[in-house]
Amino acid sequence: MKLKNYCPYCACGLIDKFMEGRTRRYCVSCAAPVYENPVPASCLVTVDPNDRILLVKRSVAPKKGWWCLPGGFIELGETPEEAGLRELKEETGIDGRIDMLLGVTTHSGKIYDTILMAGFLVRRYSGTPVAGDDADEVKWFERDAMPEIAFSSHKSFINIYYSAYANG
Ligand SMILES: [Zn+2]
């Protein structure tokens, strides 16, 4: 995990200071804590009429070469839904519409420590998937043939879909 070493407001070096119940990064010059929080991201469980789920094979770190759901970090000014659909388009080339929120959870990462992940269900989409940004491959997977999934949060949304919302 990489915590901030310098104040993002005044560029002074930060120290550790115990306050508000835990050790925090603190800027002596600003006389204020620099809070570290989970980073928000969205991912999509896109399903076809045969209950197959669309996965992308990652071409970038972290977890390069692993399969995961299409998704990524939420940009400033975006809703979680917009971010998910934008990433779906960028990574797979398809346009989707969100049906519902499957859940919100966290997973641990090496760069950001904690990722806050929203998972949405997409049943309506148009286009044929083609691997795009950050993806080496894009493929529909059946429930019984799921590869190992890169992120625990993504795996949990796939499980939620198959346990509660799948057609079969
Ligand atoms: Zn400062």
PDB file of C-alpha atoms in Angstrom, residues 80-162:
ATOM      1  CA  PRO A  80     -21.115   5.113 -11.047  1.00  0.00           C
ATOM      2  CA  GLU A  81     -23.469   3.969 -13.826  1.00  0.00           C
ATOM      3  CA  GLU A  82     -21.877   6.275 -16.419  1.00  0.00           C
ATOM      4  CA  ALA A  83     -18.396   5.101 -15.453  1.00  0.00           C
ATOM      5  CA  GLY A  84     -19.365   1.444 -15.801  1.00  0.00           C
ATOM      6  CA  LEU A  85     -20.986   1.926 -19.204  1.00  0.00           C
ATOM      7  CA  ARG A  86     -18.073   4.035 -20.460  1.00  0.00           C
ATOM      8  CA  GLU A  87     -15.603   1.340 -19.432  1.00  0.00           C
ATOM      9  CA  LEU A  88     -17.788  -1.334 -21.035  1.00  0.00           C
ATOM     10  CA  LYS A  89     -17.679   0.600 -24.316  1.00  0.00           C
ATOM     11  CA  GLU A  90     -13.918   1.249 -24.071  1.00  0.00           C
ATOM     12  CA  GLU A  91     -12.948  -2.310 -23.178  1.00  0.00           C
ATOM     13  CA  THR A  92     -15.445  -4.364 -25.203  1.00  0.00           C
ATOM     14  CA  GLY A  93     -16.938  -2.000 -27.796  1.00  0.00           C
ATOM     15  CA  ILE A  94     -20.537  -2.717 -26.793  1.00  0.00           C
ATOM     16  CA  ASP A  95     -23.198  -0.270 -25.638  1.00  0.00           C
ATOM     17  CA  GLY A  96     -25.119  -1.368 -22.566  1.00  0.00           C
ATOM     18  CA  ARG A  97     -28.049  -0.282 -20.418  1.00  0.00           C
ATOM     19  CA  ILE A  98     -28.039  -0.848 -16.688  1.00  0.00           C
ATOM     20  CA  ASP A  99     -30.835  -2.925 -15.167  1.00  0.00           C
ATOM     21  CA  MET A 100     -29.957  -2.740 -11.492  1.00  0.00           C
ATOM     22  CA  LEU A 101     -27.327  -2.451  -8.804  1.00  0.00           C
ATOM     23  CA  LEU A 102     -26.043  -5.876  -7.752  1.00  0.00           C
ATOM     24  CA  GLY A 103     -24.050  -4.599  -4.795  1.00  0.00           C
ATOM     25  CA  VAL A 104     -21.295  -2.418  -3.395  1.00  0.00           C
ATOM     26  CA  THR A 105     -18.210  -3.828  -1.704  1.00  0.00           C
ATOM     27  CA  THR A 106     -14.472  -3.293  -1.266  1.00  0.00           C
ATOM     28  CA  HIS A 107     -11.378  -5.195  -2.296  1.00  0.00           C
ATOM     29  CA  SER A 108      -7.712  -4.682  -1.449  1.00  0.00           C
ATOM     30  CA  GLY A 109      -5.291  -3.441  -4.057  1.00  0.00           C
ATOM     31  CA  LYS A 110      -1.552  -2.893  -4.143  1.00  0.00           C
ATOM     32  CA  ILE A 111      -1.657   0.693  -5.402  1.00  0.00           C
ATOM     33  CA  TYR A 112      -4.768   2.166  -3.781  1.00  0.00           C
ATOM     34  CA  ASP A 113      -5.005  -0.040  -0.689  1.00  0.00           C
ATOM     35  CA  THR A 114      -8.806  -0.191  -0.809  1.00  0.00           C
ATOM     36  CA  ILE A 115     -11.095  -0.006  -3.844  1.00  0.00           C
ATOM     37  CA  LEU A 116     -14.802   0.708  -3.347  1.00  0.00           C
ATOM     38  CA  MET A 117     -16.522  -1.267  -6.115  1.00  0.00           C
ATOM     39  CA  ALA A 118     -20.109  -0.914  -7.323  1.00  0.00           C
ATOM     40  CA  GLY A 119     -21.400  -3.793  -9.441  1.00  0.00           C
ATOM     41  CA  PHE A 120     -24.267  -3.336 -11.905  1.00  0.00           C
ATOM     42  CA  LEU A 121     -26.266  -5.799 -14.001  1.00  0.00           C
ATOM     43  CA  VAL A 122     -26.562  -5.241 -17.773  1.00  0.00           C
ATOM     44  CA  ARG A 123     -28.994  -7.411 -19.731  1.00  0.00           C
ATOM     45  CA  ARG A 124     -29.663  -5.054 -22.645  1.00  0.00           C
ATOM     46  CA  TYR A 125     -26.793  -4.227 -24.939  1.00  0.00           C
ATOM     47  CA  SER A 126     -25.976  -3.728 -28.586  1.00  0.00           C
ATOM     48  CA  GLY A 127     -22.908  -4.548 -30.600  1.00  0.00           C
ATOM     49  CA  THR A 128     -20.505  -7.460 -30.795  1.00  0.00           C
ATOM     50  CA  PRO A 129     -17.723  -7.551 -28.185  1.00  0.00           C
ATOM     51  CA  VAL A 130     -14.235  -6.743 -29.458  1.00  0.00           C
ATOM     52  CA  ALA A 131     -11.240  -6.327 -27.143  1.00  0.00           C
ATOM     53  CA  GLY A 132     -10.388  -2.644 -26.676  1.00  0.00           C
ATOM     54  CA  ASP A 133      -8.571  -0.534 -24.068  1.00  0.00           C
ATOM     55  CA  ASP A 134      -6.784  -2.503 -21.332  1.00  0.00           C
ATOM     56  CA  ALA A 135      -8.052  -5.817 -22.743  1.00  0.00           C
ATOM     57  CA  ASP A 136      -6.231  -8.563 -24.652  1.00  0.00           C
ATOM     58  CA  GLU A 137      -9.356 -10.636 -25.143  1.00  0.00           C
ATOM     59  CA  VAL A 138     -13.068 -10.410 -24.497  1.00  0.00           C
ATOM     60  CA  LYS A 139     -15.262 -13.489 -24.217  1.00  0.00           C
ATOM     61  CA  TRP A 140     -18.616 -14.793 -22.966  1.00  0.00           C
ATOM     62  CA  PHE A 141     -18.261 -17.394 -20.195  1.00  0.00           C
ATOM     63  CA  GLU A 142     -20.767 -19.961 -18.997  1.00  0.00           C
ATOM     64  CA  ARG A 143     -21.377 -20.402 -15.304  1.00  0.00           C
ATOM     65  CA  ASP A 144     -19.636 -23.785 -15.195  1.00  0.00           C
ATOM     66  CA  ALA A 145     -16.604 -22.586 -17.139  1.00  0.00           C
ATOM     67  CA  MET A 146     -15.667 -19.391 -15.292  1.00  0.00           C
ATOM     68  CA  PRO A 147     -11.930 -18.721 -15.158  1.00  0.00           C
ATOM     69  CA  GLU A 148     -10.268 -17.466 -12.000  1.00  0.00           C
ATOM     70  CA  ILE A 149     -11.362 -13.836 -11.528  1.00  0.00           C
ATOM     71  CA  ALA A 150      -8.793 -11.089 -10.862  1.00  0.00           C
ATOM     72  CA  PHE A 151     -10.673  -9.237  -8.123  1.00  0.00           C
ATOM     73  CA  SER A 152     -12.668 -10.596  -5.185  1.00  0.00           C
ATOM     74  CA  SER A 153     -15.309  -7.864  -5.585  1.00  0.00           C
ATOM     75  CA  HIS A 154     -15.925  -8.869  -9.221  1.00  0.00           C
ATOM     76  CA  LYS A 155     -16.207 -12.513  -8.196  1.00  0.00           C
ATOM     77  CA  SER A 156     -18.779 -11.593  -5.555  1.00  0.00           C
ATOM     78  CA  PHE A 157     -20.992  -9.786  -8.113  1.00  0.00           C
ATOM     79  CA  ILE A 158     -20.834 -12.808 -10.451  1.00  0.00           C
ATOM     80  CA  ASN A 159     -21.887 -15.019  -7.538  1.00  0.00           C
ATOM     81  CA  ILE A 160     -24.720 -12.637  -6.621  1.00  0.00           C
ATOM     82  CA  TYR A 161     -25.964 -12.719 -10.208  1.00  0.00           C
ATOM     83  CA  TYR A 162     -25.967 -16.505 -10.504  1.00  0.00           C
TER      84      TYR A 162
END
